[in-house]
Coordinates of N, CA and C in Angstrom, one line a residue:
X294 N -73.8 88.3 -59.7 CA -72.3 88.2 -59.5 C -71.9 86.9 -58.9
X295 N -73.2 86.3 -57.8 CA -72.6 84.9 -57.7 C -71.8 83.8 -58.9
X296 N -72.8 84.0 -60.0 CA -73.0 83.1 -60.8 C -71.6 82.9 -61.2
X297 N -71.3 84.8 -61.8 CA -69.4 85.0 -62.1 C -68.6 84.5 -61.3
X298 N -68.7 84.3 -60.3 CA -67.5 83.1 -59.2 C -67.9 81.6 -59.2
X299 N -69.0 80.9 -59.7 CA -69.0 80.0 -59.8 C -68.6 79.3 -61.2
X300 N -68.2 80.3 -62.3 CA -68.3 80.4 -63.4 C -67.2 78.9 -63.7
X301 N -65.4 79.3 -63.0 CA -64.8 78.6 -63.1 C -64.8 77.0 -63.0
X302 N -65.9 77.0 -61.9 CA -65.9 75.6 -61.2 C -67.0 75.3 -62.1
X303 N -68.2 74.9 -62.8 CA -68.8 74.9 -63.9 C -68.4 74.4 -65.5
X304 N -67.0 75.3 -65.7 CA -65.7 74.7 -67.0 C -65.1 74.1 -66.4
X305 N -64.8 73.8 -65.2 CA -64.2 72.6 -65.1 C -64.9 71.7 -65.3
X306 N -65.9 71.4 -64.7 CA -67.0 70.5 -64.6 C -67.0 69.7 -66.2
X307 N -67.6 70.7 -67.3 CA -67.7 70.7 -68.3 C -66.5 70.1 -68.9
X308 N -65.1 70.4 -68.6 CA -63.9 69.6 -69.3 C -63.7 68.8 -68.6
X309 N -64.3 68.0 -67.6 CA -63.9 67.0 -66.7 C -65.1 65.7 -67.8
X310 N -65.9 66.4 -68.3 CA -67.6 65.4 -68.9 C -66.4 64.4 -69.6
X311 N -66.5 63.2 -69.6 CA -66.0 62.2 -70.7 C -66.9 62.2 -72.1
X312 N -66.5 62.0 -72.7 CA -66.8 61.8 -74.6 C -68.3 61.0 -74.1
X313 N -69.0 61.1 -74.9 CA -70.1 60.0 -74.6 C -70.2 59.2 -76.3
X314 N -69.7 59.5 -77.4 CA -69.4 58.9 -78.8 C -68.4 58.9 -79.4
X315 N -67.9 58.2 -80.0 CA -66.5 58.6 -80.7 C -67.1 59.7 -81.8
X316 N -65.8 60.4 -81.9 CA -65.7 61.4 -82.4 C -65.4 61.0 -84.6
X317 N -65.5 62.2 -85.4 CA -65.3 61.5 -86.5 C -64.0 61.2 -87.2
X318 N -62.8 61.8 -85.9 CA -61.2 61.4 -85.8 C -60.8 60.2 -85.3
X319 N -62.0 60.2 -84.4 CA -61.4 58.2 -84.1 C -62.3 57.4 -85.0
X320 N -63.3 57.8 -85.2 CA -63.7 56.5 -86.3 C -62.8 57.1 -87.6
X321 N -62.1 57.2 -88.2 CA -61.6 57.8 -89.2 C -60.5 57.1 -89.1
X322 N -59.5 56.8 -87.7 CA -58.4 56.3 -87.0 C -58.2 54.8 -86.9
X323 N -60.1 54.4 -87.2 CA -60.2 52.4 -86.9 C -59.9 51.9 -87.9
X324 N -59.1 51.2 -88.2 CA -58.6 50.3 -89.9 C -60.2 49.8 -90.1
X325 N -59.7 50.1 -91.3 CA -61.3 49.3 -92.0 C -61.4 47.3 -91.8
X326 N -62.8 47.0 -92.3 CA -62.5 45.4 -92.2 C -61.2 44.3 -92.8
X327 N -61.3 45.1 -93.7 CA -60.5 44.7 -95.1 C -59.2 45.2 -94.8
X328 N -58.5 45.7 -93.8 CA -56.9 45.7 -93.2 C -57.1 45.2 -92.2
X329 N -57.9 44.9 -91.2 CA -58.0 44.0 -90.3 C -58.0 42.3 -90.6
X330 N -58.8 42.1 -91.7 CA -58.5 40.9 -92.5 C -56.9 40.8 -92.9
X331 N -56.4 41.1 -93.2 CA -55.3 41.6 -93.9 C -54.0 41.2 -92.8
X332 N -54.7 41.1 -91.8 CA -53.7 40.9 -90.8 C -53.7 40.0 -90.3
X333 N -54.5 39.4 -90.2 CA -54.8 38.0 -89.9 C -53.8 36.8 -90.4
X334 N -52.9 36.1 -90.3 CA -52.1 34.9 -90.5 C -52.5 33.9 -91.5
X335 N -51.5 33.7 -92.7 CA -51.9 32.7 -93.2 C -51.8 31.4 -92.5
X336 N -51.3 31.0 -91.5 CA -51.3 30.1 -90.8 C -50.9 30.6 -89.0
X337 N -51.7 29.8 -88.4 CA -51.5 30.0 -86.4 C -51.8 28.9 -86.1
X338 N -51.3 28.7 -85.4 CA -51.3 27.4 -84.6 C -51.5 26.1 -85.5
X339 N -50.6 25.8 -86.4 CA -51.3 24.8 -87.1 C -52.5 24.9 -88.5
X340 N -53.3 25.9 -87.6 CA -54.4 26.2 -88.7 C -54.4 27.7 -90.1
X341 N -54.6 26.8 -91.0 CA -54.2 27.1 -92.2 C -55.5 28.2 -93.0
X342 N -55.4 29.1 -93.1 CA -56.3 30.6 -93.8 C -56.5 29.5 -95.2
X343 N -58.1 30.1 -95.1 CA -58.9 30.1 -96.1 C -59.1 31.4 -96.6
X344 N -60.6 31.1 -97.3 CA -60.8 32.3 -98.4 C -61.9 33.3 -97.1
X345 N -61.9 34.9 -97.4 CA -62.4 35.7 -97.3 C -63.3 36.4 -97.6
X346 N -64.8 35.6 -97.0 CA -65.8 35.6 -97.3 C -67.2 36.8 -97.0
X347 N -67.2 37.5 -97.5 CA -68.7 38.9 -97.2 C -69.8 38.8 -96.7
X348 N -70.2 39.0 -95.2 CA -71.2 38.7 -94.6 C -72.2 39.3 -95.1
X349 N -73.9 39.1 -94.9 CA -74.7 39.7 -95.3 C -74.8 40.9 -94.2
X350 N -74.0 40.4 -92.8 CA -74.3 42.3 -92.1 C -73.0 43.2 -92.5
X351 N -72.2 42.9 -93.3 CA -71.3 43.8 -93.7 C -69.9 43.6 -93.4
X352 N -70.0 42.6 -92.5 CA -68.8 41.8 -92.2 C -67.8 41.1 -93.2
X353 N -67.1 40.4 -92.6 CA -66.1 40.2 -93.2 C -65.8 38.2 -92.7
X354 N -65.9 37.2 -93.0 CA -65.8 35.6 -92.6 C -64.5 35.3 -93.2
X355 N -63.8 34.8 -92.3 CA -62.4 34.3 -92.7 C -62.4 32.2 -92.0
X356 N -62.3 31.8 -93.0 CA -62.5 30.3 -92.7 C -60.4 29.7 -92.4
X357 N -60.7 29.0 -91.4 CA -59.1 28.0 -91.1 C -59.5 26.3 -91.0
X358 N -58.5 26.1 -90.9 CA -58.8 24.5 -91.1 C -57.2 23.8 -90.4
X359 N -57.0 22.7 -90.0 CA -56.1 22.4 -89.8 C -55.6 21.3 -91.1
X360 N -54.7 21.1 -91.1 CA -54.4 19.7 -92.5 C -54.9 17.9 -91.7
X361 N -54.7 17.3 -92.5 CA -55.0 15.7 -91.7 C -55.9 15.5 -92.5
X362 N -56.1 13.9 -92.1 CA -56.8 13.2 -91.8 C -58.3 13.6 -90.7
X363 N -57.9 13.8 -89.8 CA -58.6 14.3 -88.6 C -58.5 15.8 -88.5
X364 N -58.8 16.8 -89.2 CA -59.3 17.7 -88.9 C -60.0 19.2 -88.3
X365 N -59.7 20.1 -87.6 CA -60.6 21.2 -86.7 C -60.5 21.9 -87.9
X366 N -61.7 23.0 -87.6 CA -62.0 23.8 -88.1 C -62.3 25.4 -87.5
X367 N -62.1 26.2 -88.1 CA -62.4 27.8 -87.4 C -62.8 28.4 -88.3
X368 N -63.5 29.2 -87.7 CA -64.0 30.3 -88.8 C -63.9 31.9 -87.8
X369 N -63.2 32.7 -88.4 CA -63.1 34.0 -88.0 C -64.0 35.4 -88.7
X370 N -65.3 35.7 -87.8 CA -65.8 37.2 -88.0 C -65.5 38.3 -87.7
X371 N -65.0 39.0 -88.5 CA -65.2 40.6 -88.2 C -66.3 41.1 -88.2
X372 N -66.8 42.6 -87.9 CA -67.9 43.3 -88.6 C -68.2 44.5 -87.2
X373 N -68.4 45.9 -87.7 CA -68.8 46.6 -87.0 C -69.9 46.9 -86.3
X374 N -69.8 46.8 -84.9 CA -71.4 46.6 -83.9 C -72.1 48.2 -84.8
X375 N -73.5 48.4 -84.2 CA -74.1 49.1 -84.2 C -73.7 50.6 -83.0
X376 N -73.1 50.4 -81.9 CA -72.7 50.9 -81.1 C -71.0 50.9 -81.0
X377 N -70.7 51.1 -79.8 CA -69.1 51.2 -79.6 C -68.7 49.4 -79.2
X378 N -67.0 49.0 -79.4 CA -67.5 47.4 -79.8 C -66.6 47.6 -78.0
X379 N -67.3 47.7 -77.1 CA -67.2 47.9 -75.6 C -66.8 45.8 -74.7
X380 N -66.6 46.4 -73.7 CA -67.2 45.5 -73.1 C -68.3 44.6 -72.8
X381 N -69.6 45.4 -72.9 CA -71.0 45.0 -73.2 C -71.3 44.8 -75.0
X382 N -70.5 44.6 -75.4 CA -70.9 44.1 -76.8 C -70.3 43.3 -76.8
X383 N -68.8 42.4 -76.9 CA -68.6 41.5 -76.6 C -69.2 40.5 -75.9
X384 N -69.4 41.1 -74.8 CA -70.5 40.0 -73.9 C -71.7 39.3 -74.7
X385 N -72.4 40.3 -75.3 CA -73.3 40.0 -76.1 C -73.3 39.0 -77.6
X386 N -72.2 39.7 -78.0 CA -71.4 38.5 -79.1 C -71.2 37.1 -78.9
X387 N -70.4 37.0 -77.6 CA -70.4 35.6 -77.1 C -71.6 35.2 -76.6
X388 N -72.7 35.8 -76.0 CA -74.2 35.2 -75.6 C -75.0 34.7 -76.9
X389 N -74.9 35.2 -78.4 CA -75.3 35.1 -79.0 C -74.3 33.7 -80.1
X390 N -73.0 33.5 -79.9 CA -72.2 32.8 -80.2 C -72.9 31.4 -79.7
X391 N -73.0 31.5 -78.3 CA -73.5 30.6 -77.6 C -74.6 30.0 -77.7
X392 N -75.8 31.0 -77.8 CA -77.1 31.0 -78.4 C -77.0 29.8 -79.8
X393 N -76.4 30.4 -80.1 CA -76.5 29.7 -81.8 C -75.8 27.8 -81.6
X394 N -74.8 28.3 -81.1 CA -74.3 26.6 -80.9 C -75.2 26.0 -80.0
X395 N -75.6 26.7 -79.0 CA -76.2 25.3 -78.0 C -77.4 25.0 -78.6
X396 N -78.2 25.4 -79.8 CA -79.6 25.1 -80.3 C -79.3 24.1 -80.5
X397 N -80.1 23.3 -79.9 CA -80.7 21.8 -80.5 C -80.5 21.4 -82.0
X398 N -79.8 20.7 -82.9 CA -80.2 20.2 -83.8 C -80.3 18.7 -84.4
X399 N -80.9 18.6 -85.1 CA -81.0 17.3 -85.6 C -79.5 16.5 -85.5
X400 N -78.4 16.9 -86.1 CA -77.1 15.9 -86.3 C -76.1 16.9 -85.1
X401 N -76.8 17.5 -84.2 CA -75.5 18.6 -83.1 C -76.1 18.6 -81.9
X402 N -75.2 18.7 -80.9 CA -76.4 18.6 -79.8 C -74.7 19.2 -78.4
X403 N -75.0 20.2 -78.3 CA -73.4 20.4 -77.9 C -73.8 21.1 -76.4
X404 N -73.2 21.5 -75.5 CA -73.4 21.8 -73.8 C -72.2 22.8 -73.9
X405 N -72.3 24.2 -73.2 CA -71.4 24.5 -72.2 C -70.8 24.2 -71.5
X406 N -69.2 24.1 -71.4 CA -68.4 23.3 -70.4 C -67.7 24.1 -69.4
X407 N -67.4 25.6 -70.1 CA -66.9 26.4 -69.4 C -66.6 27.5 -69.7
X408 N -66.2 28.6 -69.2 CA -65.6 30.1 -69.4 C -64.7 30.2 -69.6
X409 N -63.9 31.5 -70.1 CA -62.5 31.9 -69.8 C -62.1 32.9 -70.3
X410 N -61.2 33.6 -69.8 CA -61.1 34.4 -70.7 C -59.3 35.3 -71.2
X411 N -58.9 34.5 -72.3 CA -57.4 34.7 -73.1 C -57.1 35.7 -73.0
X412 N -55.7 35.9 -72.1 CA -55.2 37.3 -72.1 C -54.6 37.6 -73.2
X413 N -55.0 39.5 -73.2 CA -54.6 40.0 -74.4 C -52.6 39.9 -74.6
X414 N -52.3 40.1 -75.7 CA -50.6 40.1 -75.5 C -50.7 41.5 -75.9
X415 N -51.4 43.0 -76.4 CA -50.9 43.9 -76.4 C -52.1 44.5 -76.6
X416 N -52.6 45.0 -75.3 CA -54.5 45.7 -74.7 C -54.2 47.1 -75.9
X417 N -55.2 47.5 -76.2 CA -55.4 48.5 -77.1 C -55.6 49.6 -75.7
X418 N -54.9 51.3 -76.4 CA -55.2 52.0 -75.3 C -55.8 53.4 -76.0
X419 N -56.1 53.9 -74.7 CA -56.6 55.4 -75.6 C -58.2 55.6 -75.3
X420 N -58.8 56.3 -75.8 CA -60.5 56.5 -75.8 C -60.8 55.8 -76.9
X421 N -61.6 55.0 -77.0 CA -62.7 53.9 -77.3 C -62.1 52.4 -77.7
X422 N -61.0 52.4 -76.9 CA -60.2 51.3 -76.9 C -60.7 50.2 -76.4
X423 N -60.5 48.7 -76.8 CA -61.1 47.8 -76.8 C -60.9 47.1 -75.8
X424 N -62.4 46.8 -75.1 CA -61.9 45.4 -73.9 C -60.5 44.6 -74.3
X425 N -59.7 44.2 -72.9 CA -58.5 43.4 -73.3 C -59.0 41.9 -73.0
X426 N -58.5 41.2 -73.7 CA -58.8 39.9 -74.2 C -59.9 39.2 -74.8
X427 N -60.1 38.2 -75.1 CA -60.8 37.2 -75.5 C -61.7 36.2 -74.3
X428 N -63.1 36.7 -74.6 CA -64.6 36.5 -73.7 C -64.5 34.9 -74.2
X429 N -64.5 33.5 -73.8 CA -64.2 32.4 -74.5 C -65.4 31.0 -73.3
X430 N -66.3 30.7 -74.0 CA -67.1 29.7 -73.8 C -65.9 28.0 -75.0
X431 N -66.0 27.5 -73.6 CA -65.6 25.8 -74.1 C -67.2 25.3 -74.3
X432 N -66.9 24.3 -75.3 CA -68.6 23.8 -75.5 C -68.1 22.2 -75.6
X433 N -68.9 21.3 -75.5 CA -68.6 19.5 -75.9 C -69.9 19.1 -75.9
X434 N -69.8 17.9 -77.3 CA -71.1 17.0 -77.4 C -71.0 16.2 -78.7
X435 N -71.8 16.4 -79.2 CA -71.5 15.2 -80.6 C -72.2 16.1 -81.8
X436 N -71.9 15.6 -82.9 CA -72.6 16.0 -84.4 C -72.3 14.7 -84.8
X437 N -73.4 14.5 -85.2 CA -73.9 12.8 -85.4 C -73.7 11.6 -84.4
X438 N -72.4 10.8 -84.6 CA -71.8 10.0 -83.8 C -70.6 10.2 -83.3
X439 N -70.2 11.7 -83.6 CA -68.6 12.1 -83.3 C -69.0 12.9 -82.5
X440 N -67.8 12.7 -81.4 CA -67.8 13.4 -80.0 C -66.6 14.7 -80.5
X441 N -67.6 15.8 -79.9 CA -66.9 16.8 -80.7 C -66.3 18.2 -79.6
X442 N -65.5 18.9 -79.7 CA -65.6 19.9 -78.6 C -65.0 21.0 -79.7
X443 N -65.3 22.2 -78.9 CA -65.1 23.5 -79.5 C -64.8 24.7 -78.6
X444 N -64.8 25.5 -78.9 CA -64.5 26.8 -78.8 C -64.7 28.2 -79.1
X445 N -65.6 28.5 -78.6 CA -66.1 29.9 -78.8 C -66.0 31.2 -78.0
X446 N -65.4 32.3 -79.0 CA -64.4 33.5 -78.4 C -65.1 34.5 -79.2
X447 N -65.3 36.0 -78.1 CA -65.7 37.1 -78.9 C -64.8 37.9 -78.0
X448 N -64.0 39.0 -78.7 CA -63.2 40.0 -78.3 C -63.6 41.5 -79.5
X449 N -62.9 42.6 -79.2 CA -62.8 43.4 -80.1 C -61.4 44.1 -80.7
X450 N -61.4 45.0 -81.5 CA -59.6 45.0 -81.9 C -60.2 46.3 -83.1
X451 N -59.6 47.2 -82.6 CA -59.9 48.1 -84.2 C -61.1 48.8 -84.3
X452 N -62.2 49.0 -82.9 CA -63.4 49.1 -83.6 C -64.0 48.1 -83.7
X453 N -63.6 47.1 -84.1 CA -64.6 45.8 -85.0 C -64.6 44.9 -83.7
X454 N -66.3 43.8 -84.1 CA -65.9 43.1 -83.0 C -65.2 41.9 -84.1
X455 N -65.0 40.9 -82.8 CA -64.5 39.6 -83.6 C -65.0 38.2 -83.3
X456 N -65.4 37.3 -83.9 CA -66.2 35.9 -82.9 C -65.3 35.2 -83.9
X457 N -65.0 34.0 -83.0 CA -64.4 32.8 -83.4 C -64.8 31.8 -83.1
X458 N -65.1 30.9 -83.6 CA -65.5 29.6 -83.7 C -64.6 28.2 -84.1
X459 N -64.4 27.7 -83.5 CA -63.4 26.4 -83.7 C -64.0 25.2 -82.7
X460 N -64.1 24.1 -83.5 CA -64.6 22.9 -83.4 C -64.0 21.6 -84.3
X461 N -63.8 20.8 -83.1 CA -62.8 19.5 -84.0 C -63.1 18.9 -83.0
X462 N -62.8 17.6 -84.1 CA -63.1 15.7 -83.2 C -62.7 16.0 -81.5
X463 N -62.8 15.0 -80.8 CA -62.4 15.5 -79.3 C -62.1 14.0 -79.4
X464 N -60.4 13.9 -79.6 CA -59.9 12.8 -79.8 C -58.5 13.2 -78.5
X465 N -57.6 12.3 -78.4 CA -56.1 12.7 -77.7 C -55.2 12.3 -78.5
X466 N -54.6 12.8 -78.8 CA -54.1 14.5 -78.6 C -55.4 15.0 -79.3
X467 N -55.5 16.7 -79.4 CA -56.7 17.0 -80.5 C -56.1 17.3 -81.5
X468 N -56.7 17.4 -82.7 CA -56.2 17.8 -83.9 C -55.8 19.3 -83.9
X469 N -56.0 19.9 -83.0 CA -55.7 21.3 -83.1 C -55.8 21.6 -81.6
X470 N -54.9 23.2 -81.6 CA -54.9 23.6 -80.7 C -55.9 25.0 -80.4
X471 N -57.0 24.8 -80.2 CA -58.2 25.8 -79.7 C -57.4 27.5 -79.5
X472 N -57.1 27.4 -78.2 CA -56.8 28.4 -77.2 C -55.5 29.3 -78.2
X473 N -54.6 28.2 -78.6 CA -53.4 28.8 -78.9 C -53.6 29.5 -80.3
X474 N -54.7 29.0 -81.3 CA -55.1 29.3 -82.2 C -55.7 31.2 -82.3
X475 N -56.9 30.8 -81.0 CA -57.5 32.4 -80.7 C -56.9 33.1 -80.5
X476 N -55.9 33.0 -79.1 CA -54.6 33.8 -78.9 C -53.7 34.2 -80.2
X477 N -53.3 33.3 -80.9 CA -52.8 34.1 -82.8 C -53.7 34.7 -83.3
X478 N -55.2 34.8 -83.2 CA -55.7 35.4 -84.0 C -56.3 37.3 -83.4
X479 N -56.1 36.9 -82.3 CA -56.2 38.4 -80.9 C -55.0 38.8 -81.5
X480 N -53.7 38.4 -81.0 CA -52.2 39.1 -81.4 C -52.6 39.7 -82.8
X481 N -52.2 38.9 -83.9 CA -52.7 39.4 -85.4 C -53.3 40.9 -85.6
X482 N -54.4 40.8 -84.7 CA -55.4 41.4 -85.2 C -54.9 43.0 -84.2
X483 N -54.2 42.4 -82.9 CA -53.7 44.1 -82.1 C -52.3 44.5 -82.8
X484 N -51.9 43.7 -84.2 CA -50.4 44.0 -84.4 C -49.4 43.7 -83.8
X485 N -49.3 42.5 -83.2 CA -48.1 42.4 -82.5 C -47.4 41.1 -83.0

């Protein structure tokens, strides 16, 4: 008879558990890659949409470019993590963003300069809703003889994560505007 008076406090217990996976109504709810693409701007900040390119992990590569003479460039990934695209996967996107740029190469040779991180303009809400903003490593150095700086951003939006990459001459003024670029491409991608 104890157990019958503890019965109530127990279902509570139980409706209090938080989700531990999305369910197959919220993955069902995440736009696919291909409307997330879709949303993305033929033009932000200056930089001008290319073609829409199919990654070998399933992804989705969207290339920008600024016009000129002098040049930046970006390249925007989508693609769905293995897990939920959290907090700790973001993190991980950008460590591996990072990873990839700071390698040593023959004609690149680039340093971390600093952190930051782009507020969202409209946070996604709800259960499995997406860290707000953009995780963002500054990088500078050279590729070949040109002194170069860049920008490297991993957020999520939709389910999907997103990494961005933008790098151009490190001249004054720059040929592009980095920050204001990723911030259009965060908005874009929350619908706003």
């Amino acid at each position: 008879m104890r157990w019958l008076a503890s019965l109530p406090l127990l279902l509570g217990l139980v409706a209090c558990q938080a989700p531990t996976q999305s369910g197959p109504d919220e993955v069902a709810a995440q736009p696919s890659l291909a409307t997330l693409a879709d949303r993305l701007p033929e033009e932000a900040a200056d930089f001008r949409r290319g073609a829409v390119v199919p990654r070998p992990d399933g992804g989705l590569e969207i290339g920008y470019r600024t016009t000129g003479r002098t040049a930046a460039g970006a390249m925007v990934a989508l693609y769905r993590p293995a897990g939920p695209a959290d907090a700790a996967a973001v993190e991980a996107a950008l460590e591996d963003l990072l990873r990839d740029a700071l390698l040593p190469r023959p004609t690149r040779n680039l340093r971390e300069i600093g952190r930051l991180t782009l507020p969202d303009p409209r946070p996604e809400a709800g259960p499995g809703a997406a860290p707000p903003g953009l995780r963002c490593a500054e990088t500078a150095g050279r590729y070949g003889r040109e002194r170069v700086a860049g920008l490297l951003c991993a957020g999520a939006a939709g389910g999907s994560l997103l990494r961005l990459r933008i790098g151009m001459p490190d001249r004054d003024p720059p040929p592009g505007d980095a920050r204001a670029f990723a911030a259009a491409i965060l908005a874009a991608l929350r619908g706003s």
